[in-house]
Amino acid sequence: MPLKTPEQYEESLRKMNFKVYVMGEEVKNVVDHPIIRPSMNSVKMSYTLAQDPQYAELMTAKSSLTGNKINRFCHLHQSPEDLVKKVKMQRLMGQKTAACFQRCVGMDAINAVDSTTFEMDKKLGTEYHKRFRNFLLKMQEEDWTVDGAMTDVKGDRGLNPGKQADPDLFCRIVEKRKDGIVVRGCKAHQTGAVNSHWILVMPTLTMSKEDADFALSFVAPADAKGIFYILGRQSCDTRKLEGGQFDMGNKEFGGHEAMMIFDDLFVPWENVFMAGEFEFTGALVERFAGYHRQSYGGCKVGVGDVLIGAAALAADYNGANKASHVKDKLIEMMHLNETLYSCGIACSAEGHKTASGNYLIDLLLANVCKQNVTRFPYEIARLAEDIAGGLMVTMPSEKDLKHPVTGKYIEKYLRGIAAVPTEYRMRVLRLIENITLGTAAVGYRTESMHGAGSPQAQRIMIARQGNLEQKKALAKKIAGIPE
Ligand code: SF4
Ligand code: FE
């Protein structure tokens, strides 16, 4: 059954036994929890669209392992065209959810682990790649959502993993047993953790020999004994508890992040893909980060499409849509958004084959893509707020609009153009608020900054990949300076 229906996906989560804490309480029913549910709906969209013939080309792919039709989120990219389709799929998903739909981290992780374990086995004679492919086969056949988990909490940033006051600040192997390993540590900011079937763990940075115990990659069921989660807060998250229709801005969809704690988790050897091979941590981190930096050239662009549309509607409803400066701001927003998309497409089109057979993006262009993502969504959000006007942060609540005394005054005084009901104007302003300042701002703003690596991480990669010496040689030649 390579394609799960959205209903089957939801049911499969219900059968799991997650251990999750939300705002000081242990939550038993993850799927129906009002704060988590919208994030589940976003992942579910990846199953819904895969069933729709209209989107089959983007949402599904032919498995390189079985030849079966699978969800693209489970696919090993087989060509530059596949990489381009991935970005297009993410833009589509962003347009449909206006939120982080979470499933990409697993897709990016499997593609990075595939090529890295292949190279490890070739050099070291290990059997990590075989183990990984066994897992991948099941993932594709079961249409699992897998959470890629990379970011350790890192403690004192000036110290290496092994030098930390508390050795657990980087995930580590605390015991190697005959039948497997025991892992302790915490991964932070884990996108979509409790909407996932499995967790695919990777090291957070390039490790040296003395930090070999932190060179670690494995999979575990997301509800395994020894894993628990503490859900992260989002700005305005408790609006979801109010039971209204539109004060959330986006009632149906959202994202979530969580602390993922490994409390002496046992992992059998068959699920371990790296256990001490520090020399390969650099490649694994660089590839996963590269794929996820490519991803942002799709997902953020899709959310940007919704935000630009909302700003244009706000201008329509205010009667300001004919002002030349408003038109110009919308043009600027589209220009910035399409620039991000161009970078996502470019790093995909320039992708190349790895030794294991899947395709890797052009790392320089993927890093340029993500570096732009650390800036442009902020400018797009600024322009959206400019067009929306201050009312997006000062207007009364939905309950006031529906109140027998205050409602008619809000209806009367907050109206823009006569043809559009006040409620529509309020709805679109709430949507802008949601993406720029509310729950979705996690994904559109701060995640644009820090997700897939903070800006400095891309600058290091750009310095490494940019080939400055070649540029100097070009200049010398043109200027007539001898070598
Ligand atoms: Fe996917 Fe974007 Fe969310 Fe990353 S931030 S998981 S690429 S939607
Ligand atoms: Fe992300």
XYZ file of C-alpha atoms and ligand atoms in Angstrom:
492
model
C 0.000 0.000 0.000
C 2.456 2.645 -1.089
C -0.012 5.574 -0.862
C -1.888 6.116 2.388
C -5.125 8.058 2.238
C -5.313 11.121 4.497
C -7.756 9.241 6.687
C -5.362 6.308 7.010
C -2.599 8.711 7.958
C -4.705 10.228 10.734
C -5.770 6.779 11.933
C -2.179 5.561 11.985
C -1.247 8.438 14.315
C -4.150 7.602 16.605
C -2.717 4.126 17.068
C 0.616 5.483 18.244
C 1.568 5.933 21.823
C 3.290 9.315 21.931
C 4.487 10.766 25.194
C 3.927 14.505 24.819
C 3.716 17.445 27.191
C 1.911 20.619 26.155
C 1.898 23.646 28.431
C 2.542 21.706 31.588
C 0.230 18.790 30.911
C 0.735 15.355 29.467
C -1.456 14.973 26.402
C -2.967 11.592 25.652
C -4.817 12.350 22.443
C -2.289 14.083 20.236
C -4.369 14.055 17.060
C -7.334 15.986 18.462
C -5.474 18.386 20.709
C -6.547 21.862 19.514
C -3.002 23.239 19.587
C -1.498 20.268 17.711
C -4.360 19.432 15.343
C -3.727 22.214 12.774
C -0.138 20.989 12.377
C -1.408 17.462 11.764
C -3.747 18.873 9.109
C -0.757 20.382 7.311
C 1.062 17.038 7.113
C -2.198 15.366 6.148
C -2.343 17.669 3.129
C 0.693 15.811 1.737
C -1.452 12.652 1.715
C -4.542 14.439 0.375
C -2.801 16.038 -2.588
C -1.018 12.791 -3.474
C -4.458 11.241 -4.103
C -5.474 14.026 -6.475
C -4.726 13.262 -10.153
C -4.289 16.989 -10.749
C -1.206 16.994 -8.509
C 0.076 13.456 -9.102
C 3.030 14.634 -11.164
C 4.384 16.746 -8.312
C 3.163 14.829 -5.279
C 4.119 11.313 -6.323
C 7.112 9.616 -7.900
C 8.174 6.208 -9.143
C 10.227 4.533 -6.443
C 13.807 3.796 -7.462
C 13.663 0.784 -5.123
C 10.415 -0.917 -6.145
C 9.042 0.884 -9.188
C 5.872 1.557 -7.193
C 4.110 4.869 -7.155
C 5.056 6.533 -3.865
C 4.623 9.871 -2.178
C 7.412 12.226 -3.266
C 8.143 12.923 0.395
C 9.491 9.328 0.580
C 11.446 9.496 -2.660
C 15.173 9.380 -3.445
C 15.602 12.080 -6.097
C 16.618 10.430 -9.352
C 17.353 13.441 -11.564
C 17.544 17.238 -11.616
C 13.894 17.129 -12.759
C 13.024 15.291 -9.555
C 14.782 17.999 -7.549
C 12.823 20.686 -9.400
C 9.559 18.836 -8.794
C 10.381 18.648 -5.121
C 10.594 22.465 -4.916
C 7.384 22.841 -6.911
C 5.634 20.385 -4.605
C 6.760 22.416 -1.596
C 5.510 25.643 -3.115
C 2.167 23.981 -3.747
C 2.007 22.673 -0.179
C 2.860 26.147 1.160
C 0.076 27.641 -0.935
C -2.442 25.092 0.346
C -1.525 25.344 4.050
C 0.116 28.789 4.575
C 2.160 26.996 7.221
C 5.096 24.667 7.717
C 3.879 21.247 6.557
C 6.768 19.483 8.269
C 7.207 16.430 6.117
C 10.220 17.773 4.205
C 12.734 17.217 6.984
C 12.374 13.456 6.614
C 12.626 13.643 2.828
C 15.783 15.711 3.110
C 17.202 13.400 5.763
C 16.689 10.192 3.758
C 18.373 11.696 0.725
C 21.378 12.822 2.791
C 21.691 9.557 4.726
C 21.395 7.480 1.552
C 24.452 8.900 -0.184
C 26.511 9.256 3.003
C 25.977 5.690 4.229
C 26.817 4.381 0.754
C 30.162 6.162 0.908
C 30.752 4.973 4.475
C 30.228 1.340 3.535
C 32.494 1.675 0.531
C 35.327 3.124 2.575
C 34.871 1.315 5.879
C 33.264 -1.989 4.888
C 30.321 -1.314 7.197
C 26.718 -2.256 6.387
C 24.964 0.985 7.189
C 23.671 1.588 3.683
C 22.052 -1.848 3.504
C 20.348 -1.245 6.830
C 19.231 2.182 5.741
C 17.786 0.887 2.462
C 15.844 -1.752 4.405
C 14.278 1.006 6.451
C 13.664 3.182 3.399
C 11.885 0.376 1.627
C 9.445 0.062 4.532
C 9.071 3.815 4.744
C 8.072 3.973 1.090
C 5.739 0.997 1.291
C 4.040 2.269 4.460
C 4.051 5.911 3.301
C 5.479 6.967 6.648
C 6.064 10.515 7.736
C 9.600 10.611 9.065
C 10.982 13.436 11.145
C 14.592 14.335 10.391
C 16.208 15.300 13.689
C 19.472 17.192 13.514
C 19.708 20.129 15.909
C 21.259 19.388 19.294
C 20.753 21.845 22.141
C 24.522 22.548 22.063
C 25.020 24.168 25.509
C 28.122 26.376 25.515
C 28.689 27.250 21.849
C 32.360 27.879 22.580
C 32.980 24.258 23.571
C 33.099 21.035 21.565
C 30.562 18.295 22.399
C 32.943 16.317 24.608
C 34.040 19.418 26.545
C 30.560 20.470 27.701
C 29.906 20.676 31.452
C 26.985 18.300 30.871
C 27.924 15.545 28.375
C 24.287 15.095 27.297
C 24.037 18.494 25.579
C 24.844 16.729 22.339
C 23.030 13.451 21.618
C 25.403 10.641 22.349
C 25.878 6.929 22.649
C 25.986 6.139 26.360
C 26.325 2.414 25.863
C 27.220 0.084 22.990
C 25.642 -3.303 23.492
C 25.717 -6.505 21.523
C 22.187 -5.910 20.289
C 22.301 -2.154 19.821
C 23.096 1.230 21.337
C 21.663 3.336 24.142
C 21.212 7.015 23.306
C 20.821 10.028 25.557
C 20.318 13.685 24.630
C 17.859 16.200 23.287
C 17.090 17.469 19.810
C 15.591 20.959 19.807
C 13.120 22.670 17.447
C 11.895 19.344 16.043
C 9.467 20.210 13.293
C 6.443 17.939 13.055
C 7.808 15.544 15.675
C 4.483 14.294 17.013
C 2.931 14.055 13.547
C 5.602 11.581 12.490
C 5.789 7.797 12.493
C 9.572 7.601 12.778
C 12.465 9.814 13.809
C 15.652 9.845 11.721
C 18.464 11.246 13.847
C 21.629 12.818 12.452
C 24.597 14.581 14.074
C 24.274 18.339 14.403
C 27.773 19.325 13.276
C 31.055 17.996 11.976
C 32.611 15.902 14.734
C 36.287 15.239 15.422
C 37.907 12.039 16.690
C 37.521 12.918 20.362
C 33.802 13.467 19.795
C 33.209 10.128 18.070
C 30.504 9.150 20.573
C 28.449 12.058 19.246
C 28.790 10.903 15.621
C 25.445 9.229 15.512
C 22.620 8.440 13.107
C 19.684 6.101 13.592
C 15.941 5.682 13.220
C 13.457 4.997 15.979
C 9.668 4.824 16.062
C 8.455 8.279 17.130
C 6.568 6.700 20.031
C 9.378 4.410 21.190
C 9.877 3.872 24.882
C 12.660 6.263 25.841
C 11.514 9.200 23.659
C 9.286 11.990 24.871
C 8.396 15.462 23.658
C 7.773 18.898 25.106
C 5.847 20.981 22.603
C 7.144 24.469 21.831
C 4.939 27.521 22.305
C 4.028 29.742 19.417
C 2.928 33.338 19.479
C -0.904 33.528 19.832
C -1.174 29.715 20.172
C -3.938 29.856 22.810
C -6.251 31.496 20.304
C -6.720 27.943 19.061
C -8.348 27.140 22.403
C -10.998 29.851 22.030
C -13.129 27.859 19.615
C -13.706 30.788 17.246
C -13.622 30.925 13.480
C -11.070 33.492 12.441
C -9.048 35.109 15.229
C -6.370 32.461 14.564
C -5.960 33.849 11.045
C -5.483 30.282 9.786
C -7.948 28.017 11.540
C -7.145 24.793 9.791
C -3.389 24.661 9.326
C -0.224 25.265 11.298
C 3.108 23.761 12.210
C 4.731 22.646 15.415
C 8.155 22.225 16.913
C 9.089 20.269 19.996
C 11.965 19.331 22.239
C 12.649 15.659 21.581
C 14.241 13.949 24.542
C 16.059 10.637 24.357
C 15.973 9.299 27.858
C 18.291 6.318 27.422
C 16.590 5.172 24.265
C 17.594 1.717 23.071
C 18.180 1.401 19.318
C 18.821 -2.035 17.765
C 21.804 -2.240 15.407
C 19.574 -2.759 12.384
C 18.323 0.834 12.868
C 21.757 2.403 13.377
C 23.383 4.155 10.396
C 26.367 5.804 12.088
C 27.936 5.034 15.423
C 31.267 6.748 15.841
C 32.368 7.306 12.221
C 33.131 10.978 12.831
C 34.846 11.424 9.414
C 31.444 11.216 7.731
C 29.599 13.666 9.950
C 30.651 16.635 7.799
C 29.209 15.160 4.601
C 25.962 14.141 6.282
C 25.398 17.541 7.891
C 26.352 19.444 4.734
C 24.045 17.392 2.522
C 21.037 17.459 4.821
C 21.471 21.199 5.345
C 21.868 21.695 1.587
C 18.657 19.813 0.803
C 16.747 21.705 3.460
C 18.134 25.039 2.227
C 16.808 24.078 -1.202
C 13.449 23.230 0.417
C 13.025 26.792 1.632
C 13.062 27.958 -1.982
C 9.718 26.143 -2.243
C 7.869 26.168 1.079
C 8.525 29.795 2.031
C 7.591 30.868 -1.481
C 4.232 29.091 -1.223
C 3.475 30.779 2.097
C 4.720 34.030 0.548
C 2.151 33.596 -2.245
C -0.615 33.488 0.366
C 0.796 36.511 2.212
C 1.085 38.567 -0.970
C -2.475 37.587 -1.873
C -3.666 38.604 1.589
C -1.900 41.983 1.349
C -3.481 42.585 -2.059
C -6.916 41.713 -0.653
C -6.355 44.030 2.303
C -5.592 46.814 -0.177
C -8.744 45.951 -2.143
C -10.891 45.963 0.988
C -9.387 49.261 2.172
C -9.995 50.846 -1.203
C -6.265 51.507 -1.514
C -5.583 49.139 -4.389
C -5.259 51.867 -7.013
C -2.594 53.838 -5.167
C 0.625 53.569 -7.152
C 2.792 52.980 -4.070
C 0.579 50.045 -3.040
C 0.854 48.528 -6.497
C 4.594 49.025 -6.364
C 4.870 47.347 -2.963
C 2.978 44.327 -4.249
C 5.319 44.169 -7.239
C 8.307 44.292 -4.896
C 6.852 41.464 -2.800
C 6.352 39.314 -5.897
C 9.840 40.133 -7.133
C 11.378 39.034 -3.832
C 9.248 35.905 -3.623
C 10.052 34.805 -7.170
C 13.751 35.471 -6.522
C 13.609 32.913 -3.706
C 11.867 30.483 -6.008
C 14.485 31.056 -8.709
C 17.200 30.053 -6.256
C 15.267 26.891 -5.287
C 14.877 25.948 -8.942
C 18.457 26.860 -9.837
C 20.121 24.707 -7.182
C 17.856 21.842 -8.281
C 18.522 22.199 -12.011
C 22.258 22.180 -11.272
C 21.993 19.030 -9.163
C 24.284 16.069 -9.718
C 24.313 12.346 -9.129
C 25.895 10.931 -5.984
C 27.710 7.590 -5.741
C 24.608 5.935 -4.266
C 22.558 7.027 -7.297
C 20.344 9.757 -5.897
C 20.735 13.419 -6.811
C 22.223 16.172 -4.695
C 21.502 19.859 -5.236
C 24.208 22.358 -6.125
C 25.395 23.247 -2.642
C 26.565 26.781 -3.421
C 23.229 27.752 -4.966
C 21.242 26.041 -2.194
C 23.149 28.093 0.353
C 22.544 31.275 -1.633
C 18.855 30.315 -1.683
C 18.680 29.976 2.088
C 20.753 33.114 2.671
C 18.139 35.058 0.716
C 15.422 33.345 2.764
C 16.999 34.835 5.919
C 16.153 38.265 4.480
C 13.407 38.414 1.876
C 10.473 37.018 3.899
C 11.198 39.750 6.459
C 10.930 42.391 3.753
C 7.821 40.760 2.303
C 6.286 40.698 5.803
C 7.240 44.349 6.348
C 5.546 45.357 3.112
C 2.469 43.274 3.954
C 2.189 45.062 7.306
C 2.676 48.398 5.564
C -0.201 47.697 3.180
C -2.440 46.124 5.857
C -2.296 49.120 8.178
C -2.179 49.224 11.959
C -5.631 47.724 12.329
C -4.130 44.250 11.906
C -2.782 44.557 15.450
C -5.371 46.793 17.114
C -8.747 45.465 16.016
C -11.098 43.822 18.520
C -11.807 40.127 18.637
C -14.186 37.960 16.699
C -16.288 37.686 19.857
C -16.688 41.471 19.882
C -17.826 41.359 16.282
C -20.433 38.786 17.225
C -21.485 40.521 20.466
C -25.046 41.924 20.533
C -23.911 45.348 21.759
C -20.468 45.880 20.202
C -20.975 43.948 16.968
C -22.906 46.572 15.058
C -20.384 49.272 15.957
C -17.488 47.165 14.737
C -19.429 46.318 11.609
C -20.067 50.014 10.997
C -16.760 51.605 11.959
C -14.282 49.017 10.740
C -15.742 48.732 7.289
C -13.470 49.560 4.374
C -15.153 49.675 0.979
C -18.944 49.404 1.187
C -19.158 46.278 -0.982
C -17.126 44.062 1.380
C -18.441 42.940 4.797
C -16.335 44.015 7.768
C -15.832 40.381 8.701
C -13.938 39.697 5.456
C -11.666 42.647 6.112
C -11.016 41.376 9.619
C -10.379 37.849 8.357
C -7.729 38.915 5.883
C -5.995 41.142 8.437
C -5.944 38.240 10.897
C -4.350 36.072 8.230
C -1.598 38.665 7.707
C -1.175 38.861 11.470
C -0.930 35.063 11.659
C 1.824 34.805 9.046
C 3.830 37.824 10.193
C 3.324 37.775 13.977
C 1.225 34.764 15.005
C 1.615 30.990 14.991
C 2.688 30.835 11.330
C 5.347 33.500 11.936
C 7.436 30.704 13.451
C 7.660 29.204 9.991
C 7.635 32.339 7.891
C 9.932 34.585 9.911
C 12.163 33.116 12.608
C 12.398 29.762 10.883
C 13.388 31.614 7.715
C 16.267 32.993 9.754
C 17.371 29.929 11.692
C 15.736 26.870 10.122
C 18.131 24.747 8.023
C 20.947 26.660 9.711
C 21.403 30.264 10.804
C 22.697 32.826 8.263
C 26.333 32.460 9.271
C 26.238 28.748 8.433
C 25.343 29.613 4.841
C 28.045 32.267 4.657
C 30.646 29.698 5.687
C 29.424 27.399 2.909
C 29.345 30.238 0.375
C 32.947 31.095 1.320
C 33.914 27.448 0.882
C 32.065 26.883 -2.375
C 32.360 30.312 -3.995
C 35.792 29.750 -5.544
C 37.293 33.166 -4.886
C 40.715 32.141 -6.229
C 39.225 31.405 -9.627
C 37.552 34.824 -9.618
C 40.881 36.492 -8.799
C 42.523 34.630 -11.675
C 39.793 35.861 -14.034
C 40.339 39.455 -12.931
C 44.100 39.140 -13.292
C 43.748 37.861 -16.830
C 41.460 40.686 -17.906
C 43.627 43.306 -16.154
C 46.820 41.963 -17.687
C 48.428 41.006 -14.379
C 50.782 38.007 -14.669
C 50.103 34.954 -12.542
Fe 9.155 21.827 4.968
Fe 9.581 24.400 4.973
Fe 8.614 23.232 7.152
Fe 11.156 22.817 6.466
S 10.240 24.777 7.060
S 9.664 21.262 7.045
S 11.005 22.881 4.232
S 7.616 23.400 5.182
Fe 12.390 24.057 8.668
